[in-house]
PDB file of C-alpha atoms in Angstrom:
ATOM      1  CA  UNK A   6      10.592 -10.832   8.772  1.00  0.00           C
ATOM      2  CA  UNK A   7       9.446 -10.265   5.218  1.00  0.00           C
ATOM      3  CA  UNK A   8      11.779  -8.096   3.225  1.00  0.00           C
ATOM      4  CA  UNK A   9      10.974  -6.301   0.047  1.00  0.00           C
ATOM      5  CA  UNK A  10      14.014  -4.592  -1.425  1.00  0.00           C
ATOM      6  CA  UNK A  11      13.956  -1.944  -4.136  1.00  0.00           C
ATOM      7  CA  UNK A  12      17.209  -1.518  -5.916  1.00  0.00           C
ATOM      8  CA  UNK A  13      17.310   2.263  -6.105  1.00  0.00           C
ATOM      9  CA  UNK A  14      16.111   4.725  -3.547  1.00  0.00           C
ATOM     10  CA  UNK A  15      16.665   7.892  -5.539  1.00  0.00           C
ATOM     11  CA  UNK A  16      17.061   8.189  -9.319  1.00  0.00           C
ATOM     12  CA  UNK A  17      17.334  11.070 -11.714  1.00  0.00           C
ATOM     13  CA  UNK A  18      16.798  10.225 -15.354  1.00  0.00           C
ATOM     14  CA  UNK A  19      16.492  12.203 -18.609  1.00  0.00           C
ATOM     15  CA  UNK A  20      13.340  12.403 -20.749  1.00  0.00           C
ATOM     16  CA  UNK A  21      13.315   9.561 -23.252  1.00  0.00           C
ATOM     17  CA  UNK A  22      15.629   7.259 -21.221  1.00  0.00           C
ATOM     18  CA  UNK A  23      14.642   3.641 -20.559  1.00  0.00           C
ATOM     19  CA  UNK A  24      14.369   3.176 -16.816  1.00  0.00           C
ATOM     20  CA  UNK A  25      14.397  -0.076 -14.843  1.00  0.00           C
ATOM     21  CA  UNK A  26      13.160  -0.283 -11.262  1.00  0.00           C
ATOM     22  CA  UNK A  27      13.972  -3.620  -9.612  1.00  0.00           C
ATOM     23  CA  UNK A  28      12.265  -5.218  -6.696  1.00  0.00           C
ATOM     24  CA  UNK A  29      13.128  -8.464  -4.823  1.00  0.00           C
ATOM     25  CA  UNK A  30      11.192 -10.214  -2.054  1.00  0.00           C
ATOM     26  CA  UNK A  31      12.526 -12.938   0.126  1.00  0.00           C
ATOM     27  CA  UNK A  32       9.383 -14.642   1.410  1.00  0.00           C
ATOM     28  CA  UNK A  33       8.265 -16.738  -1.538  1.00  0.00           C
ATOM     29  CA  UNK A  34       5.183 -14.611  -2.087  1.00  0.00           C
ATOM     30  CA  UNK A  35       3.075 -15.339  -5.155  1.00  0.00           C
ATOM     31  CA  UNK A  36       1.861 -11.785  -5.669  1.00  0.00           C
ATOM     32  CA  UNK A  37       3.936  -8.764  -6.404  1.00  0.00           C
ATOM     33  CA  UNK A  38       2.807  -5.230  -7.115  1.00  0.00           C
ATOM     34  CA  UNK A  39       4.049  -1.918  -8.450  1.00  0.00           C
ATOM     35  CA  UNK A  40       2.319   1.222  -7.194  1.00  0.00           C
ATOM     36  CA  UNK A  41       2.825   4.857  -7.957  1.00  0.00           C
ATOM     37  CA  UNK A  42       2.205   7.444  -5.209  1.00  0.00           C
ATOM     38  CA  UNK A  43       1.528  11.156  -5.848  1.00  0.00           C
ATOM     39  CA  UNK A  44       0.359  13.751  -3.379  1.00  0.00           C
ATOM     40  CA  UNK A  45      -3.449  13.779  -2.955  1.00  0.00           C
ATOM     41  CA  UNK A  46      -3.860  10.777  -5.127  1.00  0.00           C
ATOM     42  CA  UNK A  47      -2.860   8.004  -2.784  1.00  0.00           C
ATOM     43  CA  UNK A  48      -1.485   4.742  -4.138  1.00  0.00           C
ATOM     44  CA  UNK A  49      -2.367   3.834  -7.722  1.00  0.00           C
ATOM     45  CA  UNK A  50      -1.734   0.361  -9.000  1.00  0.00           C
ATOM     46  CA  UNK A  51       0.380   0.221 -12.144  1.00  0.00           C
ATOM     47  CA  UNK A  52       0.766  -3.592 -12.611  1.00  0.00           C
ATOM     48  CA  UNK A  53       0.631  -6.696 -10.507  1.00  0.00           C
ATOM     49  CA  UNK A  54       1.741 -10.238 -10.963  1.00  0.00           C
ATOM     50  CA  UNK A  55       0.276 -13.351  -9.357  1.00  0.00           C
ATOM     51  CA  UNK A  56       2.794 -15.850 -10.744  1.00  0.00           C
ATOM     52  CA  UNK A  57       6.012 -16.040 -12.688  1.00  0.00           C
ATOM     53  CA  UNK A  58       5.563 -14.607 -16.194  1.00  0.00           C
ATOM     54  CA  UNK A  59       1.968 -13.614 -15.302  1.00  0.00           C
ATOM     55  CA  UNK A  60       0.884  -9.985 -15.106  1.00  0.00           C
ATOM     56  CA  UNK A  61      -2.223  -7.929 -15.016  1.00  0.00           C
ATOM     57  CA  UNK A  62      -2.736  -4.252 -15.662  1.00  0.00           C
ATOM     58  CA  UNK A  63      -3.664  -2.029 -12.843  1.00  0.00           C
ATOM     59  CA  UNK A  64      -5.295   1.381 -12.924  1.00  0.00           C
ATOM     60  CA  UNK A  65      -2.498   3.301 -14.731  1.00  0.00           C
ATOM     61  CA  UNK A  66      -0.448   0.946 -16.913  1.00  0.00           C
ATOM     62  CA  UNK A  67       0.154   3.372 -19.759  1.00  0.00           C
ATOM     63  CA  UNK A  68       3.833   4.168 -20.266  1.00  0.00           C
ATOM     64  CA  UNK A  69       4.947   1.210 -18.105  1.00  0.00           C
ATOM     65  CA  UNK A  70       5.729  -2.475 -18.610  1.00  0.00           C
ATOM     66  CA  UNK A  71       6.772  -5.158 -16.140  1.00  0.00           C
ATOM     67  CA  UNK A  72       8.768  -8.331 -16.084  1.00  0.00           C
ATOM     68  CA  UNK A  73       8.623 -11.318 -13.731  1.00  0.00           C
ATOM     69  CA  UNK A  74      11.042 -13.978 -14.808  1.00  0.00           C
ATOM     70  CA  UNK A  75      11.604 -15.374 -11.303  1.00  0.00           C
ATOM     71  CA  UNK A  76       9.212 -15.599  -8.422  1.00  0.00           C
ATOM     72  CA  UNK A  77      11.207 -13.288  -6.147  1.00  0.00           C
ATOM     73  CA  UNK A  78      11.851 -10.523  -8.657  1.00  0.00           C
ATOM     74  CA  UNK A  79       9.469  -8.038 -10.236  1.00  0.00           C
ATOM     75  CA  UNK A  80      10.752  -5.257 -12.478  1.00  0.00           C
ATOM     76  CA  UNK A  81       9.045  -2.138 -13.584  1.00  0.00           C
ATOM     77  CA  UNK A  82      10.164  -0.639 -16.884  1.00  0.00           C
ATOM     78  CA  UNK A  83       9.633   2.851 -18.155  1.00  0.00           C
ATOM     79  CA  UNK A  84      10.235   2.429 -21.931  1.00  0.00           C
ATOM     80  CA  UNK A  85      10.690   6.157 -22.553  1.00  0.00           C
ATOM     81  CA  UNK A  86      10.653   8.223 -19.400  1.00  0.00           C
ATOM     82  CA  UNK A  87       8.641  11.393 -19.402  1.00  0.00           C
ATOM     83  CA  UNK A  88       8.467  14.257 -16.861  1.00  0.00           C
ATOM     84  CA  UNK A  89       4.933  13.267 -15.821  1.00  0.00           C
ATOM     85  CA  UNK A  90       6.339   9.978 -14.566  1.00  0.00           C
ATOM     86  CA  UNK A  91       8.281  11.826 -11.894  1.00  0.00           C
ATOM     87  CA  UNK A  92       6.916  10.159  -8.752  1.00  0.00           C
ATOM     88  CA  UNK A  93       7.512   7.769  -5.884  1.00  0.00           C
ATOM     89  CA  UNK A  94       7.248   4.124  -6.804  1.00  0.00           C
ATOM     90  CA  UNK A  95       6.447   1.441  -4.306  1.00  0.00           C
ATOM     91  CA  UNK A  96       6.953  -2.275  -4.859  1.00  0.00           C
ATOM     92  CA  UNK A  97       4.997  -4.717  -2.682  1.00  0.00           C
ATOM     93  CA  UNK A  98       4.332  -8.432  -2.253  1.00  0.00           C
ATOM     94  CA  UNK A  99       1.804 -10.690  -0.614  1.00  0.00           C
ATOM     95  CA  UNK A 100       0.691 -14.259  -0.272  1.00  0.00           C
ATOM     96  CA  UNK A 101      -2.412 -15.509  -2.037  1.00  0.00           C
ATOM     97  CA  UNK A 102      -5.608 -14.869   0.001  1.00  0.00           C
ATOM     98  CA  UNK A 103      -6.078 -17.408   2.664  1.00  0.00           C
ATOM     99  CA  UNK A 104      -2.603 -18.902   2.326  1.00  0.00           C
ATOM    100  CA  UNK A 105      -1.464 -17.234   5.494  1.00  0.00           C
ATOM    101  CA  UNK A 106      -1.183 -13.649   6.624  1.00  0.00           C
ATOM    102  CA  UNK A 107      -3.169 -11.556   4.208  1.00  0.00           C
ATOM    103  CA  UNK A 108      -1.015  -8.437   4.596  1.00  0.00           C
ATOM    104  CA  UNK A 109       0.778  -6.665   1.793  1.00  0.00           C
ATOM    105  CA  UNK A 110       4.418  -5.788   2.430  1.00  0.00           C
ATOM    106  CA  UNK A 111       6.166  -2.830   0.935  1.00  0.00           C
ATOM    107  CA  UNK A 112       9.653  -1.862  -0.076  1.00  0.00           C
ATOM    108  CA  UNK A 113      11.195   1.423   0.993  1.00  0.00           C
ATOM    109  CA  UNK A 114      10.154   3.208  -2.231  1.00  0.00           C
ATOM    110  CA  UNK A 115      12.009   4.639  -5.172  1.00  0.00           C
ATOM    111  CA  UNK A 116      11.911   8.364  -5.770  1.00  0.00           C
ATOM    112  CA  UNK A 117      12.217   8.938  -9.543  1.00  0.00           C
ATOM    113  CA  UNK A 118      12.817  12.374 -11.041  1.00  0.00           C
ATOM    114  CA  UNK A 119      12.617  12.730 -14.814  1.00  0.00           C
ATOM    115  CA  UNK A 120      14.251  15.900 -16.139  1.00  0.00           C
TER     116      UNK A 120
ATOM    117  CA  UNK B  13     -16.689  -2.307  -7.242  1.00  0.00           C
ATOM    118  CA  UNK B  14     -14.093  -2.234  -4.535  1.00  0.00           C
ATOM    119  CA  UNK B  15     -13.515   1.216  -2.992  1.00  0.00           C
ATOM    120  CA  UNK B  16     -11.882   2.762   0.049  1.00  0.00           C
ATOM    121  CA  UNK B  17     -12.765   6.275   1.167  1.00  0.00           C
ATOM    122  CA  UNK B  18     -10.828   8.441   3.560  1.00  0.00           C
ATOM    123  CA  UNK B  19     -12.561  11.773   3.950  1.00  0.00           C
ATOM    124  CA  UNK B  20     -10.056  13.517   6.194  1.00  0.00           C
ATOM    125  CA  UNK B  21      -7.112  14.840   4.186  1.00  0.00           C
ATOM    126  CA  UNK B  22      -5.523  16.304   7.330  1.00  0.00           C
ATOM    127  CA  UNK B  23      -5.920  15.892  11.042  1.00  0.00           C
ATOM    128  CA  UNK B  24      -4.332  17.537  14.130  1.00  0.00           C
ATOM    129  CA  UNK B  25      -4.175  16.091  17.546  1.00  0.00           C
ATOM    130  CA  UNK B  26      -2.585  17.197  20.824  1.00  0.00           C
ATOM    131  CA  UNK B  27       0.156  15.005  22.170  1.00  0.00           C
ATOM    132  CA  UNK B  28      -1.167  12.363  24.617  1.00  0.00           C
ATOM    133  CA  UNK B  29      -4.687  12.721  23.245  1.00  0.00           C
ATOM    134  CA  UNK B  30      -6.535   9.990  21.271  1.00  0.00           C
ATOM    135  CA  UNK B  31      -7.445  10.480  17.593  1.00  0.00           C
ATOM    136  CA  UNK B  32      -9.739   8.573  15.209  1.00  0.00           C
ATOM    137  CA  UNK B  33      -9.013   8.374  11.520  1.00  0.00           C
ATOM    138  CA  UNK B  34     -12.014   7.567   9.374  1.00  0.00           C
ATOM    139  CA  UNK B  35     -12.278   4.874   6.704  1.00  0.00           C
ATOM    140  CA  UNK B  36     -15.247   3.516   4.845  1.00  0.00           C
ATOM    141  CA  UNK B  37     -15.231   0.793   2.265  1.00  0.00           C
ATOM    142  CA  UNK B  38     -17.366  -0.871  -0.372  1.00  0.00           C
ATOM    143  CA  UNK B  39     -17.024  -4.417  -1.543  1.00  0.00           C
ATOM    144  CA  UNK B  40     -19.073  -7.274  -2.887  1.00  0.00           C
ATOM    145  CA  UNK B  41     -16.699  -9.950  -1.716  1.00  0.00           C
ATOM    146  CA  UNK B  42     -18.129 -12.211   0.951  1.00  0.00           C
ATOM    147  CA  UNK B  43     -14.803 -12.258   2.827  1.00  0.00           C
ATOM    148  CA  UNK B  44     -12.303  -9.451   3.028  1.00  0.00           C
ATOM    149  CA  UNK B  45      -9.558  -7.897   5.094  1.00  0.00           C
ATOM    150  CA  UNK B  46      -9.040  -4.327   6.189  1.00  0.00           C
ATOM    151  CA  UNK B  47      -5.639  -2.822   6.896  1.00  0.00           C
ATOM    152  CA  UNK B  48      -4.072   0.337   8.102  1.00  0.00           C
ATOM    153  CA  UNK B  49      -0.549   1.539   7.153  1.00  0.00           C
ATOM    154  CA  UNK B  50       1.573   4.441   8.429  1.00  0.00           C
ATOM    155  CA  UNK B  51       3.870   6.303   6.063  1.00  0.00           C
ATOM    156  CA  UNK B  52       6.393   8.646   7.718  1.00  0.00           C
ATOM    157  CA  UNK B  53       8.074  11.356   5.663  1.00  0.00           C
ATOM    158  CA  UNK B  54      10.882   8.859   4.816  1.00  0.00           C
ATOM    159  CA  UNK B  55       8.398   7.047   2.558  1.00  0.00           C
ATOM    160  CA  UNK B  56       8.302   3.481   3.803  1.00  0.00           C
ATOM    161  CA  UNK B  57       4.849   1.939   4.394  1.00  0.00           C
ATOM    162  CA  UNK B  58       4.587   0.450   7.838  1.00  0.00           C
ATOM    163  CA  UNK B  59       1.846  -2.131   8.560  1.00  0.00           C
ATOM    164  CA  UNK B  60      -0.105  -1.220  11.665  1.00  0.00           C
ATOM    165  CA  UNK B  61      -3.189  -3.367  12.030  1.00  0.00           C
ATOM    166  CA  UNK B  62      -5.448  -5.958  10.322  1.00  0.00           C
ATOM    167  CA  UNK B  63      -9.114  -6.785  10.658  1.00  0.00           C
ATOM    168  CA  UNK B  64     -10.716  -9.774   8.965  1.00  0.00           C
ATOM    169  CA  UNK B  65     -14.337  -9.452   7.992  1.00  0.00           C
ATOM    170  CA  UNK B  66     -15.338 -12.475  10.037  1.00  0.00           C
ATOM    171  CA  UNK B  67     -13.350 -11.571  13.087  1.00  0.00           C
ATOM    172  CA  UNK B  68     -15.671 -11.291  16.060  1.00  0.00           C
ATOM    173  CA  UNK B  69     -13.617  -8.740  17.969  1.00  0.00           C
ATOM    174  CA  UNK B  70     -12.135  -5.450  16.910  1.00  0.00           C
ATOM    175  CA  UNK B  71      -8.329  -5.731  16.255  1.00  0.00           C
ATOM    176  CA  UNK B  72      -5.878  -4.103  18.607  1.00  0.00           C
ATOM    177  CA  UNK B  73      -2.112  -3.676  18.345  1.00  0.00           C
ATOM    178  CA  UNK B  74      -0.608  -1.719  21.218  1.00  0.00           C
ATOM    179  CA  UNK B  75      -1.852   1.936  20.955  1.00  0.00           C
ATOM    180  CA  UNK B  76      -3.674   1.141  17.705  1.00  0.00           C
ATOM    181  CA  UNK B  77      -7.178  -0.270  17.578  1.00  0.00           C
ATOM    182  CA  UNK B  78      -9.574  -0.688  14.698  1.00  0.00           C
ATOM    183  CA  UNK B  79     -13.213   0.201  15.231  1.00  0.00           C
ATOM    184  CA  UNK B  80     -14.873  -2.206  12.804  1.00  0.00           C
ATOM    185  CA  UNK B  81     -18.563  -1.615  12.088  1.00  0.00           C
ATOM    186  CA  UNK B  82     -19.478  -4.120   9.385  1.00  0.00           C
ATOM    187  CA  UNK B  83     -23.066  -2.974   8.798  1.00  0.00           C
ATOM    188  CA  UNK B  84     -21.882   0.598   8.292  1.00  0.00           C
ATOM    189  CA  UNK B  85     -18.845  -0.569   6.241  1.00  0.00           C
ATOM    190  CA  UNK B  86     -16.482   1.439   8.294  1.00  0.00           C
ATOM    191  CA  UNK B  87     -13.030   0.616   9.681  1.00  0.00           C
ATOM    192  CA  UNK B  88     -11.793   3.518  11.655  1.00  0.00           C
ATOM    193  CA  UNK B  89      -8.312   3.595  13.199  1.00  0.00           C
ATOM    194  CA  UNK B  90      -8.078   4.828  16.791  1.00  0.00           C
ATOM    195  CA  UNK B  91      -4.637   5.892  18.086  1.00  0.00           C
ATOM    196  CA  UNK B  92      -4.530   6.323  21.776  1.00  0.00           C
ATOM    197  CA  UNK B  93      -2.042   8.544  23.685  1.00  0.00           C
ATOM    198  CA  UNK B  94      -0.649  10.187  20.560  1.00  0.00           C
ATOM    199  CA  UNK B  95       3.067  10.754  20.343  1.00  0.00           C
ATOM    200  CA  UNK B  96       5.084  13.162  18.209  1.00  0.00           C
ATOM    201  CA  UNK B  97       6.367  10.179  16.230  1.00  0.00           C
ATOM    202  CA  UNK B  98       2.827   9.376  15.127  1.00  0.00           C
ATOM    203  CA  UNK B  99       2.913  12.354  12.747  1.00  0.00           C
ATOM    204  CA  UNK B 100       2.710  10.731   9.323  1.00  0.00           C
ATOM    205  CA  UNK B 101       0.327   9.768   6.491  1.00  0.00           C
ATOM    206  CA  UNK B 102      -2.057   7.008   7.296  1.00  0.00           C
ATOM    207  CA  UNK B 103      -3.631   4.747   4.655  1.00  0.00           C
ATOM    208  CA  UNK B 104      -6.620   2.496   4.931  1.00  0.00           C
ATOM    209  CA  UNK B 105      -6.653  -0.513   2.592  1.00  0.00           C
ATOM    210  CA  UNK B 106      -8.848  -3.501   1.724  1.00  0.00           C
ATOM    211  CA  UNK B 107      -8.385  -6.880   0.159  1.00  0.00           C
ATOM    212  CA  UNK B 108     -11.175  -9.171  -0.951  1.00  0.00           C
ATOM    213  CA  UNK B 109     -11.109 -12.928  -1.228  1.00  0.00           C
ATOM    214  CA  UNK B 110     -11.972 -13.024  -4.971  1.00  0.00           C
ATOM    215  CA  UNK B 111      -8.877 -11.281  -6.271  1.00  0.00           C
ATOM    216  CA  UNK B 112      -5.276 -10.525  -5.484  1.00  0.00           C
ATOM    217  CA  UNK B 113      -5.571  -6.795  -5.497  1.00  0.00           C
ATOM    218  CA  UNK B 114      -5.391  -4.402  -2.596  1.00  0.00           C
ATOM    219  CA  UNK B 115      -7.343  -1.166  -2.658  1.00  0.00           C
ATOM    220  CA  UNK B 116      -6.061   1.960  -0.903  1.00  0.00           C
ATOM    221  CA  UNK B 117      -7.658   5.174   0.251  1.00  0.00           C
ATOM    222  CA  UNK B 118      -6.119   8.518  -0.508  1.00  0.00           C
ATOM    223  CA  UNK B 119      -4.687   8.821   2.951  1.00  0.00           C
ATOM    224  CA  UNK B 120      -4.972  11.107   5.993  1.00  0.00           C
ATOM    225  CA  UNK B 121      -2.062  13.308   7.111  1.00  0.00           C
ATOM    226  CA  UNK B 122      -1.855  13.313  10.915  1.00  0.00           C
ATOM    227  CA  UNK B 123       0.042  16.007  12.783  1.00  0.00           C
ATOM    228  CA  UNK B 124       0.685  15.594  16.523  1.00  0.00           C
ATOM    229  CA  UNK B 125       1.081  18.940  18.266  1.00  0.00           C
ATOM    230  CA  UNK B 126       3.345  19.158  21.353  1.00  0.00           C
TER     231      UNK B 126
END
């Protein structure tokens, strides 16, 4: 089974802190994603990566950066956390289209509260 | 532009009844996939069912079936014999063959009533 693991399930951080959310997948997937989920807004894509050191902005990249130094690991960084970044963050991974199963697989989510 | 629309923010169904959750999509990709995910209150996203745009038959997985109408660009999820454990958020999603992105709807909250 594909496993996507997010390092922290629940975090509480202070305004202005630098926050790292780590994600690891064990199925050699090329693509990795970070989404933010808020009530009534569904899942919004922050960044995605289709290869090591490659990244593309999603719909809401402002205030976030990402790092992908190894194929299995994709990190989301909040350079200076703000209260409006309080949310649930979901990491996901997938194969390239047509390379096999086209499904996206999710981690358990990280609930971040910024106070 | 790629877009997924779920017009039902909330739905209620009696236990053991069937329920249909609506999903329409828009894409210019010649080949694409449609997905449904379940998200219980614990937060994890559980993959339910997949339909490829060139699949001849509607997908089924146990009590879940996908009513795929390509000309109408709809991909409704049908849950038969609802159970209390089906109470959750349900997301429709799409992926096209020309990019790596997945597109999600805003979700439908399903409540199963005993």
